[in-house]
Amino acid sequence: GRRQARPLLDRVRDAGGVLGPGAAAGHHPEAEDAGDVKAAIDRVLASGWFVLGPEVEAFESEFAAASQVPHAVGVGTGTDAITLILRALGIGAGDEVITPPLSAAYSALAIMMAGARPVFTDIDPERLTLDPELVEAAITSRTRAIMPVHLYGQAANMRALEAIARRRNLALIEDAAQAHLATADGRPVGTIGIAAATSFYPTKNLGAAGDGGAVLTRDAQLAARIKRLRNGGQVTRYQHDEFGVNSRLDELQAAILRARLKYLPAWTAARRAIAKRYRAALVDTGALTVPREYDAGHVYHLFPVMAEARDRFQAHMKERGIETLIHYPVPIPRQPALQSTSPAMCAIADRVCAQVVSLPMYPGLSDGQITAVAEAAAAFGG
Ligand SMILES: *Cc1c(COP(=O)(O)O)cnc(C)c1O
């Protein structure tokens, strides 16, 4: 029989992966893409070709075109995409990469996987992305790259970061795992830095039915190098010229992503429309602060608000049947696994992590549900 779709309001999307597979938006049996996804799976099963084949190749060119970036390389995860960019640039042991304390921990773990050291500089208190004003002071003789995160779907302040990277001769790498099809000042993410990493974890704006990731870049040589590195460093079959890894997007995931990519522009438009309605409803509430939109290219992976009385706000929403989640409860350098990496100067991230809370945000929200969330949030008195 058909599986019952869970109530949409229960299925708040979570970039951290707390909810199970059925929780990802657009992935329930009644989703509009379900027929296309099934056909894609059948096509791959019938072909008998599962790793590095025609589906991955087609997805790479379709995703690159949709993203307005010349090259896309499919890899195993978003985390691997970051690590492989760093490795392809020769960044590793002894090197430092400047990155924000507010993100999924994988941003920084990926830097460590490459053998480099993440150096955390604080976020802009309003934009919530890497603060360019603080980056310059963190640069040392070991710094090789700056990796901003386009958090919640909104690009970091790339003009300012670009200027610093150029002046100090550093690589600029974009963590675009939450920013599919986003732009920064009208420029597609992935075309500003040397490369961008993105993820197809099921809850991302474009999600697979498992893990997946990609590197986007303008640089043909870098793309070619990452294609070798993801496949054991092979140049031709059984000839391993460099120390590569096994991190390939598989044919099933690529075919599913091709099916869903067709819907991504409409899904992105739906997210923006939801954000617009939330902003209109919440603009004047004192107990909640809604971060401003700094870039019209925002793709609203999440819709965070700030509540000083966050516990009470979450309880208030829950009483009304609305689940909220926290992205993220702890600055990355405060995680036990990363405490040895750098002295953490992140007072702003500390405050944001104590107050930030995500409202339901995914394309399947109905008009009535959007209204219910907006009204419930607006009614919160602190
Ligand atoms: C999801 C995410 C990652 C990691 O991607 P995976 O595919 O889960 O490895 C990295 N950075 C950010 C900002 C993310 O949201």
Tab-separated table of C-alpha atoms and ligand atoms in Angstrom:
chain	number	residue	atom	x	y	z
A	1	GLY	CA	0.000	0.000	0.000
A	2	ARG	CA	0.894	3.667	-0.179
A	3	ARG	CA	2.703	5.162	2.736
A	4	GLN	CA	0.852	7.857	4.583
A	5	ALA	CA	2.548	11.215	4.157
A	6	ARG	CA	3.340	12.667	7.552
A	7	PRO	CA	1.732	16.005	8.394
A	8	LEU	CA	3.789	18.647	6.630
A	9	LEU	CA	4.317	20.746	9.705
A	10	ASP	CA	6.086	17.828	11.358
A	11	ARG	CA	8.502	17.627	8.521
A	12	VAL	CA	10.567	20.715	9.232
A	13	ARG	CA	13.669	20.369	7.197
A	14	ASP	CA	16.909	19.903	8.966
A	15	ALA	CA	20.246	20.491	7.352
A	16	GLY	CA	21.874	18.533	10.156
A	17	GLY	CA	20.047	15.339	9.354
A	18	VAL	CA	18.142	14.805	12.596
A	19	LEU	CA	14.940	13.739	10.862
A	20	GLY	CA	14.657	10.464	9.000
A	21	PRO	CA	14.533	9.960	5.231
A	22	GLY	CA	10.756	10.463	5.068
A	23	ALA	CA	11.244	13.906	6.518
A	24	ALA	CA	12.876	15.478	3.495
A	25	ALA	CA	10.579	17.856	1.677
A	26	GLY	CA	9.402	16.735	-1.712
A	27	HIS	CA	10.337	13.142	-0.944
A	28	HIS	CA	7.008	11.797	0.267
A	29	PRO	CA	5.036	9.440	-1.990
A	30	GLU	CA	2.608	12.160	-3.095
A	31	ALA	CA	5.390	14.571	-4.094
A	32	GLU	CA	5.169	16.043	-7.581
A	33	ASP	CA	8.545	14.591	-8.557
A	34	ALA	CA	7.743	11.033	-7.398
A	35	GLY	CA	6.882	9.666	-10.871
A	36	ASP	CA	10.021	11.115	-12.441
A	37	VAL	CA	12.175	9.773	-9.617
A	38	LYS	CA	10.728	6.266	-9.974
A	39	ALA	CA	11.326	6.322	-13.732
A	40	ALA	CA	14.914	7.440	-13.143
A	41	ILE	CA	15.567	4.582	-10.724
A	42	ASP	CA	14.059	2.042	-13.136
A	43	ARG	CA	16.196	3.393	-15.970
A	44	VAL	CA	19.415	2.909	-13.997
A	45	LEU	CA	18.453	-0.560	-12.740
A	46	ALA	CA	17.677	-1.600	-16.315
A	47	SER	CA	21.005	-0.237	-17.568
A	48	GLY	CA	23.065	-2.261	-15.091
A	49	TRP	CA	25.595	0.616	-14.896
A	50	PHE	CA	25.971	1.993	-11.377
A	51	VAL	CA	29.168	4.006	-10.941
A	52	LEU	CA	30.591	6.807	-13.144
A	53	GLY	CA	28.419	6.406	-16.199
A	54	PRO	CA	26.105	8.374	-18.463
A	55	GLU	CA	23.758	9.587	-15.697
A	56	VAL	CA	26.584	11.240	-13.747
A	57	GLU	CA	27.939	12.827	-16.901
A	58	ALA	CA	24.525	14.133	-17.907
A	59	PHE	CA	23.789	15.377	-14.397
A	60	GLU	CA	27.115	17.188	-14.242
A	61	SER	CA	26.416	19.129	-17.398
A	62	GLU	CA	22.766	19.804	-16.500
A	63	PHE	CA	23.638	20.934	-12.975
A	64	ALA	CA	26.472	23.136	-14.257
A	65	ALA	CA	24.099	24.756	-16.759
A	66	ALA	CA	21.372	25.288	-14.138
A	67	SER	CA	23.963	26.784	-11.771
A	68	GLN	CA	25.431	28.985	-14.549
A	69	VAL	CA	28.912	27.645	-13.823
A	70	PRO	CA	31.068	26.047	-16.558
A	71	HIS	CA	31.983	22.808	-14.731
A	72	ALA	CA	30.351	20.504	-12.180
A	73	VAL	CA	31.961	17.364	-10.786
A	74	GLY	CA	29.805	14.882	-8.867
A	75	VAL	CA	31.320	13.449	-5.696
A	76	GLY	CA	30.234	11.323	-2.743
A	77	THR	CA	29.216	14.048	-0.260
A	78	GLY	CA	29.327	17.801	0.246
A	79	THR	CA	32.024	17.264	2.847
A	80	ASP	CA	34.156	15.434	0.283
A	81	ALA	CA	33.534	18.229	-2.222
A	82	ILE	CA	35.210	20.708	0.165
A	83	THR	CA	38.072	18.339	0.966
A	84	LEU	CA	38.712	17.565	-2.697
A	85	ILE	CA	38.788	21.262	-3.651
A	86	LEU	CA	41.410	21.861	-0.952
A	87	ARG	CA	43.446	18.824	-1.975
A	88	ALA	CA	43.255	19.749	-5.651
A	89	LEU	CA	44.637	23.177	-4.728
A	90	GLY	CA	47.475	21.576	-2.782
A	91	ILE	CA	46.171	22.826	0.571
A	92	GLY	CA	46.835	20.441	3.452
A	93	ALA	CA	49.171	19.835	6.378
A	94	GLY	CA	50.572	23.033	7.871
A	95	ASP	CA	48.065	25.228	6.051
A	96	GLU	CA	45.285	27.345	7.534
A	97	VAL	CA	41.824	27.987	6.109
A	98	ILE	CA	39.707	30.834	7.472
A	99	THR	CA	36.067	29.831	7.949
A	100	PRO	CA	33.057	30.894	10.049
A	101	PRO	CA	32.079	29.367	13.424
A	102	LEU	CA	28.385	29.257	12.463
A	103	SER	CA	27.685	26.446	9.975
A	104	ALA	CA	27.201	22.706	9.864
A	105	ALA	CA	30.288	21.245	11.549
A	106	TYR	CA	31.083	19.440	8.278
A	107	SER	CA	32.410	22.707	6.815
A	108	ALA	CA	35.294	22.640	9.267
A	109	LEU	CA	35.598	18.850	9.447
A	110	ALA	CA	36.212	18.872	5.689
A	111	ILE	CA	39.130	21.271	6.174
A	112	MET	CA	40.559	18.910	8.785
A	113	MET	CA	40.040	15.937	6.462
A	114	ALA	CA	42.335	17.688	3.974
A	115	GLY	CA	44.940	17.899	6.754
A	116	ALA	CA	44.637	21.679	7.098
A	117	ARG	CA	43.626	23.707	10.154
A	118	PRO	CA	40.357	25.631	10.277
A	119	VAL	CA	40.798	29.131	11.705
A	120	PHE	CA	37.492	30.567	12.835
A	121	THR	CA	36.692	34.244	12.484
A	122	ASP	CA	33.369	35.542	13.696
A	123	ILE	CA	30.231	36.242	11.712
A	124	ASP	CA	28.537	39.504	10.861
A	125	PRO	CA	25.859	39.913	13.593
A	126	GLU	CA	23.096	40.612	11.084
A	127	ARG	CA	24.008	38.849	7.908
A	128	LEU	CA	25.188	35.816	9.930
A	129	THR	CA	27.938	34.961	7.419
A	130	LEU	CA	31.719	35.391	7.672
A	131	ASP	CA	32.534	38.999	8.634
A	132	PRO	CA	35.105	40.360	6.155
A	133	GLU	CA	36.191	42.991	8.694
A	134	LEU	CA	37.612	40.260	10.914
A	135	VAL	CA	39.230	38.119	8.249
A	136	GLU	CA	42.229	40.303	7.516
A	137	ALA	CA	43.459	40.190	11.114
A	138	ALA	CA	43.322	36.374	11.140
A	139	ILE	CA	45.609	35.958	8.131
A	140	THR	CA	49.023	34.502	8.962
A	141	SER	CA	51.932	33.266	6.852
A	142	ARG	CA	50.213	29.862	6.835
A	143	THR	CA	46.828	31.011	5.577
A	144	ARG	CA	46.081	29.593	2.134
A	145	ALA	CA	42.349	30.000	1.724
A	146	ILE	CA	39.191	31.718	2.913
A	147	MET	CA	36.086	29.546	2.927
A	148	PRO	CA	32.873	31.490	3.590
A	149	VAL	CA	29.612	29.573	3.955
A	150	HIS	CA	26.523	30.769	2.084
A	151	LEU	CA	24.483	30.116	5.192
A	152	TYR	CA	20.749	29.340	5.145
A	153	GLY	CA	20.752	29.964	1.374
A	154	GLN	CA	22.167	33.496	1.405
A	155	ALA	CA	25.554	34.333	-0.048
A	156	ALA	CA	28.269	35.694	2.207
A	157	ASN	CA	29.585	39.202	1.548
A	158	MET	CA	31.597	38.066	-1.451
A	159	ARG	CA	32.661	41.485	-2.801
A	160	ALA	CA	34.570	42.240	0.385
A	161	LEU	CA	35.986	38.721	0.755
A	162	GLU	CA	37.071	38.668	-2.870
A	163	ALA	CA	39.004	41.887	-2.411
A	164	ILE	CA	40.848	40.464	0.610
A	165	ALA	CA	41.580	37.161	-1.139
A	166	ARG	CA	42.963	38.982	-4.168
A	167	ARG	CA	45.066	41.400	-2.138
A	168	ARG	CA	46.501	38.658	0.076
A	169	ASN	CA	46.813	36.054	-2.689
A	170	LEU	CA	44.531	33.499	-1.032
A	171	ALA	CA	42.149	30.995	-2.577
A	172	LEU	CA	38.483	31.833	-2.065
A	173	ILE	CA	36.378	28.673	-1.720
A	174	GLU	CA	32.593	28.796	-1.391
A	175	ASP	CA	30.671	26.390	0.826
A	176	ALA	CA	27.432	26.390	-1.157
A	177	ALA	CA	25.873	23.283	0.418
A	178	GLN	CA	22.823	25.370	1.393
A	179	ALA	CA	22.810	27.618	-1.658
A	180	HIS	CA	21.756	25.761	-4.811
A	181	LEU	CA	21.067	28.290	-7.599
A	182	ALA	CA	21.839	31.205	-5.280
A	183	THR	CA	23.555	34.340	-6.520
A	184	ALA	CA	25.720	36.930	-4.786
A	185	ASP	CA	25.129	40.429	-6.124
A	186	GLY	CA	23.669	38.753	-9.193
A	187	ARG	CA	26.674	36.501	-9.750
A	188	PRO	CA	26.068	32.732	-9.507
A	189	VAL	CA	27.687	31.077	-6.510
A	190	GLY	CA	30.527	28.901	-7.725
A	191	THR	CA	31.755	31.580	-10.145
A	192	ILE	CA	33.105	33.975	-7.520
A	193	GLY	CA	35.676	31.897	-5.732
A	194	ILE	CA	37.982	29.371	-7.387
A	195	ALA	CA	35.344	26.713	-6.688
A	196	ALA	CA	32.209	25.982	-4.690
A	197	ALA	CA	31.227	22.815	-2.864
A	198	THR	CA	27.628	21.749	-2.694
A	199	SER	CA	25.709	18.866	-1.140
A	200	PHE	CA	22.763	16.730	-2.169
A	201	TYR	CA	22.067	15.382	1.304
A	202	PRO	CA	18.326	14.598	1.260
A	203	THR	CA	17.253	17.720	3.166
A	204	LYS	CA	19.161	20.222	0.991
A	205	ASN	CA	17.324	22.339	-1.573
A	206	LEU	CA	18.266	19.727	-4.180
A	207	GLY	CA	18.375	16.396	-2.382
A	208	ALA	CA	19.258	12.863	-3.465
A	209	ALA	CA	17.898	9.631	-1.998
A	210	GLY	CA	21.140	9.232	-0.087
A	211	ASP	CA	24.441	11.073	0.028
A	212	GLY	CA	25.857	13.102	-2.821
A	213	GLY	CA	27.783	16.272	-3.524
A	214	ALA	CA	29.389	18.318	-6.269
A	215	VAL	CA	32.142	20.782	-6.994
A	216	LEU	CA	31.285	23.779	-9.175
A	217	THR	CA	34.070	25.729	-10.836
A	218	ARG	CA	35.010	27.938	-13.764
A	219	ASP	CA	38.449	26.322	-13.838
A	220	ALA	CA	38.628	23.418	-16.313
A	221	GLN	CA	41.958	22.179	-14.960
A	222	LEU	CA	40.709	22.131	-11.390
A	223	ALA	CA	37.586	20.230	-12.492
A	224	ALA	CA	39.738	17.664	-14.307
A	225	ARG	CA	41.980	17.241	-11.269
A	226	ILE	CA	38.990	16.661	-8.979
A	227	LYS	CA	37.616	14.097	-11.447
A	228	ARG	CA	40.875	12.180	-11.045
A	229	LEU	CA	41.034	12.602	-7.273
A	230	ARG	CA	37.465	11.360	-6.720
A	231	ASN	CA	38.315	8.169	-8.603
A	232	GLY	CA	41.430	6.956	-6.822
A	233	GLY	CA	43.725	9.353	-8.668
A	234	GLN	CA	43.469	7.245	-11.818
A	235	VAL	CA	44.471	8.846	-15.096
A	236	THR	CA	43.587	5.762	-17.082
A	237	ARG	CA	42.196	2.503	-15.787
A	238	TYR	CA	44.481	0.979	-13.129
A	239	GLN	CA	47.010	3.768	-13.419
A	240	HIS	CA	46.983	5.789	-10.196
A	241	ASP	CA	49.221	8.818	-10.667
A	242	GLU	CA	48.271	10.581	-7.479
A	243	PHE	CA	46.819	9.852	-4.067
A	244	GLY	CA	43.128	9.937	-4.849
A	245	VAL	CA	40.122	8.791	-2.854
A	246	ASN	CA	36.918	6.915	-3.588
A	247	SER	CA	34.238	9.595	-3.602
A	248	ARG	CA	31.935	9.230	-6.564
A	249	LEU	CA	28.368	10.261	-7.114
A	250	ASP	CA	26.634	7.046	-8.163
A	251	GLU	CA	24.374	6.563	-11.174
A	252	LEU	CA	21.186	6.080	-9.141
A	253	GLN	CA	21.687	9.324	-7.240
A	254	ALA	CA	22.650	11.180	-10.407
A	255	ALA	CA	19.509	9.969	-12.190
A	256	ILE	CA	17.321	10.972	-9.222
A	257	LEU	CA	19.002	14.371	-9.068
A	258	ARG	CA	18.413	14.873	-12.808
A	259	ALA	CA	14.711	14.181	-12.256
A	260	ARG	CA	14.518	16.660	-9.369
A	261	LEU	CA	16.697	19.334	-10.966
A	262	LYS	CA	13.805	20.131	-13.325
A	263	TYR	CA	11.715	21.177	-10.327
A	264	LEU	CA	14.435	23.117	-8.527
A	265	PRO	CA	13.679	26.563	-10.020
A	266	ALA	CA	9.998	26.245	-9.036
A	267	TRP	CA	10.921	24.920	-5.602
A	268	THR	CA	13.300	27.848	-5.139
A	269	ALA	CA	10.568	30.299	-6.137
A	270	ALA	CA	8.233	28.633	-3.622
A	271	ARG	CA	10.819	29.061	-0.848
A	272	ARG	CA	11.202	32.750	-1.684
A	273	ALA	CA	7.433	33.224	-1.643
A	274	ILE	CA	7.195	31.577	1.798
A	275	ALA	CA	10.002	33.807	3.097
A	276	LYS	CA	8.198	36.869	1.794
A	277	ARG	CA	5.042	35.935	3.664
A	278	TYR	CA	6.924	35.224	6.879
A	279	ARG	CA	8.711	38.571	6.634
A	280	ALA	CA	5.456	40.431	6.059
A	281	ALA	CA	3.828	38.777	9.084
A	282	LEU	CA	6.786	39.087	11.464
A	283	VAL	CA	8.146	42.498	10.706
A	284	ASP	CA	6.818	44.232	13.819
A	285	THR	CA	7.084	41.642	16.598
A	286	GLY	CA	9.318	42.675	19.468
A	287	ALA	CA	10.002	39.259	20.945
A	288	LEU	CA	11.367	37.957	17.647
A	289	THR	CA	13.954	39.399	15.298
A	290	VAL	CA	13.903	38.427	11.642
A	291	PRO	CA	17.314	38.759	9.971
A	292	ARG	CA	17.214	41.127	7.015
A	293	GLU	CA	17.575	39.869	3.472
A	294	TYR	CA	20.922	41.122	2.202
A	295	ASP	CA	20.876	39.539	-1.210
A	296	ALA	CA	17.918	38.968	-3.530
A	297	GLY	CA	19.687	35.799	-4.688
A	298	HIS	CA	18.863	34.174	-1.310
A	299	VAL	CA	17.375	30.687	-1.876
A	300	TYR	CA	16.001	30.181	1.652
A	301	HIS	CA	17.322	26.767	2.537
A	302	LEU	CA	16.164	27.742	6.021
A	303	PHE	CA	14.278	30.640	7.581
A	304	PRO	CA	15.913	31.500	10.904
A	305	VAL	CA	14.585	34.024	13.384
A	306	MET	CA	16.095	35.135	16.704
A	307	ALA	CA	14.321	34.806	20.015
A	308	GLU	CA	15.959	35.790	23.286
A	309	ALA	CA	13.429	33.517	24.996
A	310	ARG	CA	14.040	30.711	22.526
A	311	ASP	CA	12.890	27.836	24.746
A	312	ARG	CA	9.597	29.594	25.352
A	313	PHE	CA	9.227	30.367	21.654
A	314	GLN	CA	9.765	26.726	20.696
A	315	ALA	CA	7.248	25.590	23.312
A	316	HIS	CA	4.756	28.215	22.092
A	317	MET	CA	5.071	26.933	18.513
A	318	LYS	CA	4.908	23.295	19.563
A	319	GLU	CA	1.635	23.886	21.409
A	320	ARG	CA	0.294	25.033	18.051
A	321	GLY	CA	1.540	21.907	16.290
A	322	ILE	CA	4.593	23.531	14.726
A	323	GLU	CA	8.030	22.038	15.063
A	324	THR	CA	11.026	24.345	15.029
A	325	LEU	CA	14.692	23.391	14.889
A	326	ILE	CA	17.985	25.049	15.800
A	327	HIS	CA	20.656	25.676	13.182
A	328	TYR	CA	23.039	25.550	14.972
A	329	PRO	CA	23.068	25.152	18.743
A	330	VAL	CA	26.874	25.312	19.169
A	331	PRO	CA	29.571	27.303	17.332
A	332	ILE	CA	31.826	24.825	15.535
A	333	PRO	CA	34.990	25.680	17.519
A	334	ARG	CA	33.072	24.901	20.745
A	335	GLN	CA	32.535	21.312	19.580
A	336	PRO	CA	34.752	18.919	21.542
A	337	ALA	CA	36.127	17.454	18.301
A	338	LEU	CA	37.378	20.848	17.159
A	339	GLN	CA	38.529	22.471	20.362
A	340	SER	CA	42.165	21.848	19.563
A	341	THR	CA	41.991	23.635	16.219
A	342	SER	CA	42.113	27.286	17.106
A	343	PRO	CA	41.470	29.694	19.939
A	344	ALA	CA	37.855	30.499	19.260
A	345	MET	CA	36.974	34.163	19.053
A	346	CYS	CA	33.314	33.959	18.276
A	347	ALA	CA	31.237	36.087	20.647
A	348	ILE	CA	28.688	36.836	17.912
A	349	ALA	CA	28.297	33.184	16.964
A	350	ASP	CA	27.893	32.341	20.663
A	351	ARG	CA	24.995	34.784	20.926
A	352	VAL	CA	23.386	33.689	17.639
A	353	CYS	CA	23.619	30.010	18.574
A	354	ALA	CA	21.762	30.825	21.810
A	355	GLN	CA	18.917	32.629	20.029
A	356	VAL	CA	18.513	31.316	16.498
A	357	VAL	CA	15.556	29.106	15.616
A	358	SER	CA	14.305	27.905	12.204
A	359	LEU	CA	10.678	28.144	11.126
A	360	PRO	CA	9.257	25.468	8.785
A	361	MET	CA	10.598	26.110	5.277
A	362	TYR	CA	10.120	23.773	2.326
A	363	PRO	CA	8.287	24.007	-0.986
A	364	GLY	CA	5.416	21.692	0.006
A	365	LEU	CA	4.032	24.065	2.666
A	366	SER	CA	0.432	24.956	1.836
A	367	ASP	CA	-1.003	28.460	2.016
A	368	GLY	CA	-2.899	27.557	5.168
A	369	GLN	CA	0.215	26.160	6.805
A	370	ILE	CA	2.285	29.213	5.973
A	371	THR	CA	-0.421	31.396	7.493
A	372	ALA	CA	-0.609	29.179	10.572
A	373	VAL	CA	3.165	29.373	11.127
A	374	ALA	CA	3.269	33.121	10.540
A	375	GLU	CA	0.316	33.786	12.860
A	376	ALA	CA	1.672	31.542	15.588
A	377	ALA	CA	5.090	33.204	15.455
A	378	ALA	CA	3.599	36.709	15.331
A	379	ALA	CA	1.466	35.908	18.403
A	380	PHE	CA	4.544	35.106	20.506
A	381	GLY	CA	4.867	37.754	23.171
A	382	GLY	CA	8.256	36.823	24.607
B	1	LIG	C1	25.234	19.800	4.534
B	1	LIG	C2	26.381	20.708	4.653
B	1	LIG	C3	27.696	20.274	4.444
B	1	LIG	C4	28.061	18.826	4.284
B	1	LIG	O1	27.432	18.194	3.208
B	1	LIG	P1	27.277	16.572	3.262
B	1	LIG	O2	26.758	16.230	1.902
B	1	LIG	O3	26.307	16.263	4.359
B	1	LIG	O4	28.627	16.015	3.507
B	1	LIG	C5	28.718	21.202	4.471
B	1	LIG	N1	28.467	22.508	4.692
B	1	LIG	C6	27.212	22.963	4.911
B	1	LIG	C7	27.001	24.431	5.120
B	1	LIG	C8	26.126	22.078	4.919
B	1	LIG	O5	24.900	22.551	5.147
